CSV table of C-alpha atoms in Angstrom, one decimal:
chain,number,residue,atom,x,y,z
A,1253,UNK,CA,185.6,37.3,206.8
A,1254,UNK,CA,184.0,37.0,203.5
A,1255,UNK,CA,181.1,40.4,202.8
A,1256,UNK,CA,177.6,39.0,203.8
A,1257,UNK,CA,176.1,41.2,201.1
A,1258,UNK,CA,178.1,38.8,198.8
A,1259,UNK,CA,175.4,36.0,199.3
A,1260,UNK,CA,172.4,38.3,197.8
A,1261,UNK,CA,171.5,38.9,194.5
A,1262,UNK,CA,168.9,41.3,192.8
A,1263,UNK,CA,167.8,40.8,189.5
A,1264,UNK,CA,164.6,42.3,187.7
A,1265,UNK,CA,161.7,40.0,188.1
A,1266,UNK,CA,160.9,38.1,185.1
A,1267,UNK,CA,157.4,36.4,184.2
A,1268,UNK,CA,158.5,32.9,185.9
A,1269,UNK,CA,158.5,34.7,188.9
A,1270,UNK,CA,155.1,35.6,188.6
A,1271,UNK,CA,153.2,33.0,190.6
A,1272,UNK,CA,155.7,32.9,193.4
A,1273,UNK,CA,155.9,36.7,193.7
A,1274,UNK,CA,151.6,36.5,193.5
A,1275,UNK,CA,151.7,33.8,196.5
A,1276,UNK,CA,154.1,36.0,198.5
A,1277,UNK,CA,152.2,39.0,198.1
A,1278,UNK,CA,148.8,37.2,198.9
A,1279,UNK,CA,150.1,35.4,202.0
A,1280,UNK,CA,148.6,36.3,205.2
A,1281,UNK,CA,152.2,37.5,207.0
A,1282,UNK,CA,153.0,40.1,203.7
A,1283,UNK,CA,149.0,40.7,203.0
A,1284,UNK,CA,148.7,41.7,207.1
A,1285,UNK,CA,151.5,44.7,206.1
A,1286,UNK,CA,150.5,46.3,203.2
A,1287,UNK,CA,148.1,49.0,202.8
A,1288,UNK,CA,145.8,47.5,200.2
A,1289,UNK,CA,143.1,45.7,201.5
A,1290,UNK,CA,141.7,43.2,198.9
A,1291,UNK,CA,143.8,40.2,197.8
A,1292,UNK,CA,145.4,40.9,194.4
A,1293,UNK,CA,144.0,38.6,191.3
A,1294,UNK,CA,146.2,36.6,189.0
A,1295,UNK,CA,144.6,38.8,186.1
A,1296,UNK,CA,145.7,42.2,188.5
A,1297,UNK,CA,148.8,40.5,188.9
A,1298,UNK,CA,149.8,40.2,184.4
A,1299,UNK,CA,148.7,43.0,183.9
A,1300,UNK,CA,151.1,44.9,186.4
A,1301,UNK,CA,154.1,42.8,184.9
A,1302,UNK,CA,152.8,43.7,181.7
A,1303,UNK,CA,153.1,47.1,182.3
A,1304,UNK,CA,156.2,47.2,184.8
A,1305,UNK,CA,158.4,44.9,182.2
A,1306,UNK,CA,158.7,47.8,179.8
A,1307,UNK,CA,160.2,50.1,182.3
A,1308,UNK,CA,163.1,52.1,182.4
A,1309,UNK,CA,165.1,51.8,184.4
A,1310,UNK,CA,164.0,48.6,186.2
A,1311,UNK,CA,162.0,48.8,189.5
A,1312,UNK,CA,160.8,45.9,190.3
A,1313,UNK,CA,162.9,42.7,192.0
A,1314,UNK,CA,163.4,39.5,193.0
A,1315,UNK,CA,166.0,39.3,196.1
A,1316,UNK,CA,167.4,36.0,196.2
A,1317,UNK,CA,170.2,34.6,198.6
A,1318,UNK,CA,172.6,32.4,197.3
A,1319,UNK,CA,170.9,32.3,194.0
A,1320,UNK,CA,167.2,30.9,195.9
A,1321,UNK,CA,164.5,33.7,195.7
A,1322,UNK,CA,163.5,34.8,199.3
A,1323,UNK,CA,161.9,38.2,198.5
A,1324,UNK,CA,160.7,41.1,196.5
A,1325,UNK,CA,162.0,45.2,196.0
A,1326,UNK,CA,160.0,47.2,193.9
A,1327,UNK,CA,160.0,51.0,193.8
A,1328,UNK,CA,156.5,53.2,193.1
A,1329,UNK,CA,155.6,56.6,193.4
A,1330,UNK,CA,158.9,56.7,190.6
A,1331,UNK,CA,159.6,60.7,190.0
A,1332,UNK,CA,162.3,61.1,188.1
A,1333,UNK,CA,162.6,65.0,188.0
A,1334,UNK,CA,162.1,65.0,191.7
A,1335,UNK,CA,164.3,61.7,192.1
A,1336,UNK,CA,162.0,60.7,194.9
A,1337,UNK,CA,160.2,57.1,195.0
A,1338,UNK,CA,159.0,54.7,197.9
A,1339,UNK,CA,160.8,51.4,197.8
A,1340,UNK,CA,158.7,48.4,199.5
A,1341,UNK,CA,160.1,45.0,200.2
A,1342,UNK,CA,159.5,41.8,201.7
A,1343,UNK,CA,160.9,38.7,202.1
A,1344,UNK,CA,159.0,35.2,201.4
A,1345,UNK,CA,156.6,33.8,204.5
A,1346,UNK,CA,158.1,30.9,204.5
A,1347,UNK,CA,161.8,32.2,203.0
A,1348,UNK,CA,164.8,29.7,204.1
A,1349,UNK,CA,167.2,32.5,204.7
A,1350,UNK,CA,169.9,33.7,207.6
A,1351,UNK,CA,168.9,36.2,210.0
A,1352,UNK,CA,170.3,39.1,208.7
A,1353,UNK,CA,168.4,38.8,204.9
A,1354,UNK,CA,165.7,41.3,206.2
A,1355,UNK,CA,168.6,43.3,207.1
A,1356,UNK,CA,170.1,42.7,204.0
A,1357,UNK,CA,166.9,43.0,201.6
A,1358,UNK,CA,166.1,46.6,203.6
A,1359,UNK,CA,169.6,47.9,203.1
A,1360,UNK,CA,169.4,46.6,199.0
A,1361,UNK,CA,166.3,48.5,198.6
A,1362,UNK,CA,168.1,52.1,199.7
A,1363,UNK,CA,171.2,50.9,198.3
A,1364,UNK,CA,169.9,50.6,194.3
A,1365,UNK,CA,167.4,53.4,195.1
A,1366,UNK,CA,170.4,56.1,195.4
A,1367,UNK,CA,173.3,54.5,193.5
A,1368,UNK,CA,171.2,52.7,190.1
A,1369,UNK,CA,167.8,55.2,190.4
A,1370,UNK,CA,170.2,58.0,191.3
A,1371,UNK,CA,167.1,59.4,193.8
A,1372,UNK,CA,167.8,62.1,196.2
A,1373,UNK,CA,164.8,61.1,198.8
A,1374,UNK,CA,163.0,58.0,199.6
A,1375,UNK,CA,159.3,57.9,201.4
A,1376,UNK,CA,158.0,54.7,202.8
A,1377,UNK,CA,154.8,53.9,204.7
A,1378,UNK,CA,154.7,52.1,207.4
A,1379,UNK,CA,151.7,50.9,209.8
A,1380,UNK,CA,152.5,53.1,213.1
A,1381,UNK,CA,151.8,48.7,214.7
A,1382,UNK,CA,154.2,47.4,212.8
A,1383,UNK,CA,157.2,47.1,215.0
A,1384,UNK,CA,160.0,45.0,213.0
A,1385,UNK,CA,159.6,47.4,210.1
A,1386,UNK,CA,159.5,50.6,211.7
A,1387,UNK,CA,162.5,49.4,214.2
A,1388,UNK,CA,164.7,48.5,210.8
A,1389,UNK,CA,163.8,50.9,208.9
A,1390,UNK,CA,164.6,53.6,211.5
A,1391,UNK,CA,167.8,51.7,212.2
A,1392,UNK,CA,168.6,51.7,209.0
A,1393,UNK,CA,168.2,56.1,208.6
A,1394,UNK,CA,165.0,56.6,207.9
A,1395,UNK,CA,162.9,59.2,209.7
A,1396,UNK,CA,158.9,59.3,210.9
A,1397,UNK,CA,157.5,62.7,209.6
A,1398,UNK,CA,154.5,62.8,211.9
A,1399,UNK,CA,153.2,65.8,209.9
A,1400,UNK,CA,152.5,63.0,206.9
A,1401,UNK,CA,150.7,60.5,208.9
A,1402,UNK,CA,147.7,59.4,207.4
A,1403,UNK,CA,145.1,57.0,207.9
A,1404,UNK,CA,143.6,53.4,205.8
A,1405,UNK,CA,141.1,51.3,206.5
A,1406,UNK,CA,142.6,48.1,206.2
A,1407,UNK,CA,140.0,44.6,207.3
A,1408,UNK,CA,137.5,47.1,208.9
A,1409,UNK,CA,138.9,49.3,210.9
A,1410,UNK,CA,141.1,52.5,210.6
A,1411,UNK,CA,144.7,52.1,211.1
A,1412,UNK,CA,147.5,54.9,211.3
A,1413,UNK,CA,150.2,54.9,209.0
A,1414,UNK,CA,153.4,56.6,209.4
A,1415,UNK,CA,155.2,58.3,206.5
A,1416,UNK,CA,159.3,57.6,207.1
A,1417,UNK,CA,161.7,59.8,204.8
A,1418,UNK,CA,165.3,59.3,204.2
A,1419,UNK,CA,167.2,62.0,202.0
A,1420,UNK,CA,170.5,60.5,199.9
A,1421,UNK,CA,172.9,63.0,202.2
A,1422,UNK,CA,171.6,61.8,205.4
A,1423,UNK,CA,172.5,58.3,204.1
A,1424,UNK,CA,175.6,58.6,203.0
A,1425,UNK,CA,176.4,60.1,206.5
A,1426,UNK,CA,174.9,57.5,208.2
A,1427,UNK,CA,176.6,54.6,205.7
A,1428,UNK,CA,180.0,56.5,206.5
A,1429,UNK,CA,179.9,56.3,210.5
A,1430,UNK,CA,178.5,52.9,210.6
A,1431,UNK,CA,181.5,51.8,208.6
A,1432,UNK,CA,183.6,53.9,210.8
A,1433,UNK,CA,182.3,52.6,213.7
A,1434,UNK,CA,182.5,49.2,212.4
A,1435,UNK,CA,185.9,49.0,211.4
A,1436,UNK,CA,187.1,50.1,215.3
């Protein structure tokens, strides 16, 4: 059996990936998840490349499978003395990709955050209603730290957001028994 990861590519997201990363980001299934309310602006948009391009090392992504760009990993909050960041990622609306890519994309975006950002925690947020990403990401290590919950007014109304941690150590643990455990 050939290694599934061995389908999916990462590579840093260059400026002909612009307009497909903007209609990703603005589409109703990835704008619905994130905590920004307003729709972000072509102008918003070049001026973040501009900006991100010219980072060391590179945090922003395209996630392709099979060479075909399904999603996006990009990493703020970036604190190199600390070595803590907040990896986000999504895959395409309308993405022609297996089942397990959101698996895949998920377990890409921890992956690079410890071994190529050499970071020692990550912090994601997480609406407390969305379901698929809390159940993967706490599948996949991560742990809800109630005591950072927080609140965003997102189309109107208030909405809870949970804060979800994962330290490197606790990873690697958890990397180590699921390839134990898969290998029996």
């Amino acid at each position: 059996m050939t290694n599934i990861m061995e389908n999916y590519q990462l590579r840093p997201i260059a400026e002909q990936d612009l307009h497909l990363v903007l209609e990703w980001r603005n589409s109703e299934t990835i704008h619905s998840c994130m905590l920004t309310d307003h729709r972000i602006t072509w102008e918003e948009h070049f001026n973040w490349f501009q900006r991100m391009k010219s980072q060391t090392p590179k945090r922003n992504f395209v996630f392709a499978y099979r060479g075909h760009p399904i999603g996006y990993i990009g990493y703020t909050e970036f604190d190199e003395e600390n070595h803590t960041c907040s990896p986000g990622a999504y895959l395409a609306p309308d993405a022609a990709a297996p089942t397990e890519a959101a698996l895949c994309l998920f377990y890409t975006s921890i992956d690079y955050a410890f071994t190529q950002l050499d970071m020692i925690r990550l912090n994601t947020d997480v609406f407390a209603d969305n379901e698929r990403a809390l159940k993967l990401d706490l599948f996949l290590g991560y742990e809800i730290h109630h005591e950072e919950d927080h609140h965003v007014i997102k189309n109107g109304q208030d909405k809870l957001v949970y804060r979800l941690i994962l330290d490197k150590d606790h990873w690697q643990s958890y990397i180590n028994s699921l390839t134990q455990y898969l290998s029996l």
